[in-house]
């Protein structure tokens, strides 16, 4: 049997096995253009919190830290739960401890009634009903929530019919899922990311299953594109008068669609595969950038400023803070205060700052990669191909991308870049050359997310919908042809 014949058979039977999966990926991708996986964005979280009290708050940081029982936590926050101020300490990954900011007592756990009260307050007084605790469910598949688990689910009677997920560890609302997200999500993100395999008996193999199916989809697409080109007569025609050998209209349309959109379909599936960083292809060798070195040391209670001093300063300026976050940048300690209207940075003496200057940011960033030097500086005053914001419902929509921002370029072999926020002192983004390659091979090929293209809506929508529907038509025609082939064999 010739190599071409083997390829024809490979494409035929791979299509029979995979075309339905591919069709479901295209359907779910179209849904995800407008309805994403549930998340609680920073802006939504701020809107749900009560302003911190300007008087009678709070116990000293040193006392709260001692009550937490944690050794050198790297994240310190002050926010409210059900309208009452509460400190939160953790490592930003798997550890989180809450301390009552009025009494200085550590929160050992959050009861179901307390969770309902927290959700009701977050939803501006709307009634809520407990749906019971969960460790993880269809709408909370996220490692970012691990420190907050288990979670209480509370259904609130607001306009969006939200489910609010309340941490049983801290009492915070950490996720909301509207009825739109929960309904369309089954056909969108849950289906697209094959979450049917996540969280159950096959949970440990979820990543491997997605990689295997994506890789098989790439084989299907590449074989189909090759076969389609081989069988198309660029010179001359078949006896039927067509350039395609297929007489049946659906088979002919499948051939034509494959030639016209097969390359796009292949790159779309390939980019989805690369989103999982299979075999760590986007991990660069050599020295790693140490993001913790940017702080220049651990947070220290005696270094200030105290919550009381910060809130007093903010009250004088009419700033109703919803959260305070202690930060260390280049060995100096600050507090970043936030409200729905914006943010304010205060130094260790609780004095407001306009922004950190370029020299201070460069000095703080240099120790992140001590064996290299900073060879370039660029102020970003508008979005570019590597630093840009997406709509909240998208996969990266929760990432804050403020402007202006300072980009620093290191001269190491991996060509590291860092982006810093002068307004808050935050480390906004880090990348190396391979991660920037991933930006093109995954993000661009999967969603054509250049800021210039995103600004051309609804033309961008038309392109994405047209390309998605063409891919869906290609796959559905393959499903029908495969079903007909199976019926012929078993008829």
Short mmCIF file of N, CA and C in Angstrom, two decimals, residues 250-362:
data_model
loop_
_atom_site.label_atom_id
_atom_site.label_comp_id
_atom_site.label_asym_id
_atom_site.label_seq_id
_atom_site.Cartn_x
_atom_site.Cartn_y
_atom_site.Cartn_z
N UNK A 250 -21.78 17.14 -0.41
CA UNK A 250 -21.21 17.36 0.92
C UNK A 250 -19.73 17.03 0.95
N UNK A 251 -19.33 15.94 0.30
CA UNK A 251 -17.92 15.58 0.25
C UNK A 251 -17.11 16.65 -0.48
N UNK A 252 -17.71 17.19 -1.55
CA UNK A 252 -17.01 18.24 -2.30
C UNK A 252 -16.86 19.50 -1.45
N UNK A 253 -17.92 19.84 -0.73
CA UNK A 253 -17.84 21.02 0.15
C UNK A 253 -16.81 20.80 1.25
N UNK A 254 -16.74 19.60 1.78
CA UNK A 254 -15.73 19.28 2.81
C UNK A 254 -14.33 19.49 2.24
N UNK A 255 -14.12 19.06 1.01
CA UNK A 255 -12.84 19.23 0.34
C UNK A 255 -12.50 20.71 0.18
N UNK A 256 -13.46 21.47 -0.34
CA UNK A 256 -13.22 22.91 -0.58
C UNK A 256 -13.00 23.66 0.73
N UNK A 257 -13.85 23.37 1.73
CA UNK A 257 -13.68 24.03 3.03
C UNK A 257 -12.32 23.70 3.64
N UNK A 258 -11.87 22.47 3.47
CA UNK A 258 -10.57 22.09 4.00
C UNK A 258 -9.44 22.83 3.33
N UNK A 259 -9.56 23.05 2.02
CA UNK A 259 -8.52 23.80 1.32
C UNK A 259 -8.53 25.27 1.70
N UNK A 260 -9.72 25.84 1.84
CA UNK A 260 -9.83 27.27 2.14
C UNK A 260 -9.49 27.56 3.60
N UNK A 261 -10.03 26.74 4.52
CA UNK A 261 -9.84 27.05 5.94
C UNK A 261 -9.07 26.02 6.72
N UNK A 262 -8.52 25.02 6.02
CA UNK A 262 -7.83 23.95 6.73
C UNK A 262 -6.61 24.43 7.49
N UNK A 263 -5.86 25.37 6.89
CA UNK A 263 -4.66 25.88 7.56
C UNK A 263 -5.03 26.63 8.83
N UNK A 264 -6.11 27.45 8.76
CA UNK A 264 -6.57 28.16 9.96
C UNK A 264 -7.03 27.18 11.04
N UNK A 265 -7.77 26.15 10.62
CA UNK A 265 -8.23 25.16 11.58
C UNK A 265 -7.05 24.45 12.23
N UNK A 266 -6.04 24.13 11.44
CA UNK A 266 -4.85 23.45 11.97
C UNK A 266 -4.13 24.34 12.97
N UNK A 267 -3.89 25.61 12.60
CA UNK A 267 -3.17 26.50 13.52
C UNK A 267 -3.98 26.78 14.77
N UNK A 268 -5.31 26.76 14.66
CA UNK A 268 -6.15 27.01 15.83
C UNK A 268 -6.04 25.85 16.82
N UNK A 269 -6.08 24.62 16.31
CA UNK A 269 -5.93 23.47 17.20
C UNK A 269 -4.52 23.40 17.76
N UNK A 270 -3.53 23.69 16.92
CA UNK A 270 -2.13 23.69 17.38
C UNK A 270 -1.91 24.73 18.47
N UNK A 271 -2.49 25.91 18.30
CA UNK A 271 -2.33 26.96 19.32
C UNK A 271 -3.01 26.55 20.62
N UNK A 272 -4.15 25.86 20.53
CA UNK A 272 -4.78 25.35 21.74
C UNK A 272 -3.91 24.34 22.45
N UNK A 273 -3.25 23.47 21.67
CA UNK A 273 -2.31 22.52 22.26
C UNK A 273 -1.18 23.25 22.96
N UNK A 274 -0.62 24.29 22.32
CA UNK A 274 0.51 25.00 22.89
C UNK A 274 0.14 25.80 24.13
N UNK A 275 -1.15 26.09 24.33
CA UNK A 275 -1.56 26.81 25.54
C UNK A 275 -1.25 26.03 26.80
N UNK A 276 -1.11 24.71 26.68
CA UNK A 276 -0.82 23.86 27.82
C UNK A 276 0.68 23.69 28.05
N UNK A 277 1.48 24.35 27.22
CA UNK A 277 2.94 24.25 27.32
C UNK A 277 3.38 22.78 27.38
N UNK A 278 2.98 21.99 26.37
CA UNK A 278 3.31 20.56 26.41
C UNK A 278 4.83 20.35 26.37
N UNK A 279 5.27 19.38 27.14
CA UNK A 279 6.69 19.04 27.22
C UNK A 279 7.56 20.25 27.57
N UNK A 280 6.91 21.26 28.18
CA UNK A 280 7.61 22.47 28.65
C UNK A 280 8.39 23.17 27.55
N UNK A 281 7.79 23.24 26.39
CA UNK A 281 8.49 23.81 25.24
C UNK A 281 8.78 25.30 25.40
N UNK A 282 8.01 25.98 26.25
CA UNK A 282 8.21 27.42 26.41
C UNK A 282 8.98 27.76 27.69
N UNK A 283 9.58 26.78 28.32
CA UNK A 283 10.41 27.03 29.49
C UNK A 283 11.85 27.22 29.04
N UNK A 284 12.40 28.37 29.34
CA UNK A 284 13.77 28.68 28.93
C UNK A 284 14.75 28.16 29.97
N UNK A 285 15.91 27.75 29.50
CA UNK A 285 16.97 27.32 30.40
C UNK A 285 17.69 28.53 30.99
N UNK A 286 18.73 28.25 31.76
CA UNK A 286 19.52 29.33 32.33
C UNK A 286 18.91 29.92 33.58
N UNK A 287 19.51 31.00 34.10
CA UNK A 287 19.03 31.63 35.34
C UNK A 287 17.59 32.12 35.22
N UNK A 288 16.85 31.92 36.29
CA UNK A 288 15.46 32.36 36.33
C UNK A 288 15.37 33.75 36.97
N UNK A 289 14.40 34.49 36.52
CA UNK A 289 14.14 35.80 37.12
C UNK A 289 13.48 35.61 38.47
N UNK A 290 14.03 36.20 39.51
CA UNK A 290 13.52 36.05 40.88
C UNK A 290 12.60 37.24 41.20
N UNK A 291 11.30 37.02 41.05
CA UNK A 291 10.35 38.12 41.26
C UNK A 291 10.32 38.59 42.71
N UNK A 292 10.67 37.69 43.66
CA UNK A 292 10.63 38.09 45.07
C UNK A 292 11.74 39.07 45.42
N UNK A 293 12.82 39.04 44.64
CA UNK A 293 13.93 39.96 44.91
C UNK A 293 13.52 41.42 44.67
N UNK A 294 12.46 41.62 43.91
CA UNK A 294 11.98 42.98 43.63
C UNK A 294 11.58 43.69 44.93
N UNK A 295 11.09 42.93 45.91
CA UNK A 295 10.68 43.52 47.18
C UNK A 295 11.86 44.04 47.98
N UNK A 296 13.02 43.39 47.85
CA UNK A 296 14.19 43.82 48.62
C UNK A 296 14.10 43.46 50.08
N UNK A 297 13.41 42.35 50.38
CA UNK A 297 13.29 41.92 51.77
C UNK A 297 11.85 41.63 52.13
N UNK A 298 11.68 41.11 53.34
CA UNK A 298 10.35 40.74 53.82
C UNK A 298 9.62 41.95 54.41
N UNK A 299 8.30 41.89 54.36
CA UNK A 299 7.49 42.91 55.04
C UNK A 299 7.75 42.86 56.54
N UNK A 300 7.76 44.03 57.17
CA UNK A 300 8.05 44.12 58.60
C UNK A 300 7.01 45.02 59.26
N UNK A 301 6.42 44.51 60.35
CA UNK A 301 5.37 45.28 61.03
C UNK A 301 5.89 46.60 61.58
N UNK A 302 7.13 46.60 62.08
CA UNK A 302 7.68 47.81 62.68
C UNK A 302 8.05 48.86 61.64
N UNK A 303 8.11 48.44 60.36
CA UNK A 303 8.47 49.39 59.31
C UNK A 303 7.31 50.28 58.90
N UNK A 304 6.09 49.92 59.31
CA UNK A 304 4.92 50.74 59.01
C UNK A 304 4.54 50.70 57.54
N UNK A 305 3.56 51.49 57.18
CA UNK A 305 2.72 52.29 58.08
C UNK A 305 1.61 51.45 58.69
N UNK A 306 1.06 51.91 59.78
CA UNK A 306 -0.03 51.18 60.43
C UNK A 306 -1.33 51.42 59.70
N UNK A 307 -2.27 50.51 59.87
CA UNK A 307 -3.58 50.68 59.25
C UNK A 307 -4.26 51.94 59.76
N UNK A 308 -4.12 52.19 61.04
CA UNK A 308 -4.76 53.36 61.65
C UNK A 308 -4.25 54.65 61.02
N UNK A 309 -2.91 54.75 60.84
CA UNK A 309 -2.34 55.96 60.26
C UNK A 309 -2.76 56.13 58.81
N UNK A 310 -2.79 55.03 58.06
CA UNK A 310 -3.18 55.10 56.65
C UNK A 310 -4.62 55.54 56.52
N UNK A 311 -5.51 54.94 57.30
CA UNK A 311 -6.93 55.28 57.20
C UNK A 311 -7.20 56.72 57.63
N UNK A 312 -6.44 57.21 58.59
CA UNK A 312 -6.60 58.60 59.01
C UNK A 312 -6.19 59.55 57.89
N UNK A 313 -5.07 59.25 57.22
CA UNK A 313 -4.62 60.07 56.10
C UNK A 313 -5.63 60.05 54.96
N UNK A 314 -6.13 58.88 54.66
CA UNK A 314 -7.10 58.76 53.57
C UNK A 314 -8.39 59.51 53.90
N UNK A 315 -8.81 59.45 55.16
CA UNK A 315 -10.04 60.15 55.56
C UNK A 315 -9.89 61.65 55.36
N UNK A 316 -8.69 62.18 55.64
CA UNK A 316 -8.45 63.62 55.47
C UNK A 316 -8.61 64.03 54.00
N UNK A 317 -8.35 63.10 53.11
CA UNK A 317 -8.40 63.39 51.66
C UNK A 317 -9.70 62.90 51.02
N UNK A 318 -10.64 62.42 51.84
CA UNK A 318 -11.92 61.98 51.32
C UNK A 318 -11.84 60.71 50.50
N UNK A 319 -10.83 59.89 50.77
CA UNK A 319 -10.63 58.65 50.02
C UNK A 319 -11.19 57.49 50.85
N UNK A 320 -12.28 56.87 50.36
CA UNK A 320 -12.92 55.77 51.09
C UNK A 320 -12.35 54.44 50.62
N UNK A 321 -11.29 54.00 51.28
CA UNK A 321 -10.59 52.78 50.85
C UNK A 321 -11.43 51.54 51.12
N UNK A 322 -11.40 50.59 50.20
CA UNK A 322 -12.04 49.29 50.40
C UNK A 322 -11.01 48.23 50.79
N UNK A 323 -9.78 48.40 50.31
CA UNK A 323 -8.71 47.46 50.67
C UNK A 323 -7.41 48.23 50.90
N UNK A 324 -6.58 47.68 51.77
CA UNK A 324 -5.20 48.13 51.95
C UNK A 324 -4.30 46.93 51.72
N UNK A 325 -3.22 47.14 50.99
CA UNK A 325 -2.25 46.07 50.78
C UNK A 325 -0.85 46.61 51.04
N UNK A 326 -0.15 45.96 51.99
CA UNK A 326 1.21 46.37 52.30
C UNK A 326 2.15 45.79 51.25
N UNK A 327 3.05 46.64 50.75
CA UNK A 327 3.98 46.21 49.72
C UNK A 327 5.38 46.68 50.06
N UNK A 328 6.34 45.92 49.56
CA UNK A 328 7.74 46.30 49.72
C UNK A 328 8.36 46.36 48.33
N UNK A 329 8.99 47.49 48.03
CA UNK A 329 9.60 47.70 46.72
C UNK A 329 11.01 48.23 46.95
N UNK A 330 12.00 47.44 46.54
CA UNK A 330 13.38 47.88 46.68
C UNK A 330 13.79 48.15 48.12
N UNK A 331 13.24 47.38 49.06
CA UNK A 331 13.62 47.54 50.46
C UNK A 331 12.82 48.59 51.21
N UNK A 332 11.91 49.26 50.54
CA UNK A 332 11.07 50.27 51.21
C UNK A 332 9.63 49.77 51.26
N UNK A 333 8.96 50.13 52.34
CA UNK A 333 7.60 49.62 52.58
C UNK A 333 6.56 50.68 52.23
N UNK A 334 5.49 50.22 51.63
CA UNK A 334 4.39 51.09 51.20
C UNK A 334 3.06 50.42 51.50
N UNK A 335 1.99 51.19 51.34
CA UNK A 335 0.63 50.64 51.36
C UNK A 335 -0.09 51.13 50.11
N UNK A 336 -0.74 50.18 49.44
CA UNK A 336 -1.54 50.50 48.25
C UNK A 336 -3.00 50.44 48.67
N UNK A 337 -3.67 51.58 48.69
CA UNK A 337 -5.08 51.68 49.07
C UNK A 337 -5.92 51.74 47.81
N UNK A 338 -7.03 51.01 47.83
CA UNK A 338 -7.89 50.97 46.64
C UNK A 338 -9.34 51.20 46.98
N UNK A 339 -10.03 51.84 46.07
CA UNK A 339 -11.48 52.00 46.10
C UNK A 339 -11.96 51.82 44.68
N UNK A 340 -13.28 51.70 44.46
CA UNK A 340 -13.76 51.58 43.08
C UNK A 340 -13.37 52.76 42.20
N UNK A 341 -13.06 53.91 42.82
CA UNK A 341 -12.70 55.09 42.05
C UNK A 341 -11.23 55.14 41.66
N UNK A 342 -10.39 54.29 42.27
CA UNK A 342 -8.97 54.33 41.94
C UNK A 342 -8.12 53.88 43.11
N UNK A 343 -6.83 54.20 43.04
CA UNK A 343 -5.90 53.77 44.08
C UNK A 343 -5.02 54.91 44.54
N UNK A 344 -4.37 54.70 45.70
CA UNK A 344 -3.44 55.69 46.24
C UNK A 344 -2.32 54.96 46.95
N UNK A 345 -1.08 55.36 46.66
CA UNK A 345 0.10 54.77 47.29
C UNK A 345 0.56 55.66 48.42
N UNK A 346 0.87 55.04 49.56
CA UNK A 346 1.35 55.78 50.73
C UNK A 346 2.67 55.18 51.18
N UNK A 347 3.58 56.03 51.67
CA UNK A 347 4.88 55.55 52.11
C UNK A 347 4.83 55.07 53.55
N UNK A 348 5.98 54.75 54.13
CA UNK A 348 6.04 54.17 55.47
C UNK A 348 5.56 55.14 56.54
N UNK A 349 5.52 56.42 56.23
CA UNK A 349 5.00 57.43 57.17
C UNK A 349 3.55 57.79 56.86
N UNK A 350 2.90 56.98 56.04
CA UNK A 350 1.51 57.19 55.65
C UNK A 350 1.30 58.48 54.88
N UNK A 351 2.33 58.89 54.13
CA UNK A 351 2.21 60.08 53.28
C UNK A 351 1.87 59.66 51.86
N UNK A 352 0.87 60.29 51.24
CA UNK A 352 0.51 59.91 49.86
C UNK A 352 1.62 60.23 48.87
N UNK A 353 1.78 59.37 47.90
CA UNK A 353 2.76 59.55 46.84
C UNK A 353 2.04 59.61 45.50
N UNK A 354 2.55 60.41 44.59
CA UNK A 354 1.98 60.45 43.25
C UNK A 354 2.32 59.17 42.49
N UNK A 355 3.59 58.78 42.57
CA UNK A 355 4.06 57.57 41.90
C UNK A 355 5.51 57.36 42.29
N UNK A 356 5.99 56.15 42.07
CA UNK A 356 7.41 55.87 42.27
C UNK A 356 8.17 56.33 41.02
N UNK A 357 9.33 56.92 41.24
CA UNK A 357 10.07 57.42 40.08
C UNK A 357 10.83 56.30 39.38
N UNK A 358 11.29 56.59 38.19
CA UNK A 358 11.94 55.59 37.36
C UNK A 358 13.18 55.01 38.02
N UNK A 359 13.97 55.86 38.66
CA UNK A 359 15.20 55.39 39.30
C UNK A 359 14.91 54.38 40.40
N UNK A 360 13.86 54.64 41.18
CA UNK A 360 13.51 53.71 42.27
C UNK A 360 13.04 52.37 41.70
N UNK A 361 12.28 52.40 40.63
CA UNK A 361 11.80 51.15 40.03
C UNK A 361 12.94 50.35 39.42
N UNK A 362 13.86 51.04 38.76
CA UNK A 362 15.01 50.35 38.15
C UNK A 362 15.88 49.73 39.24
#
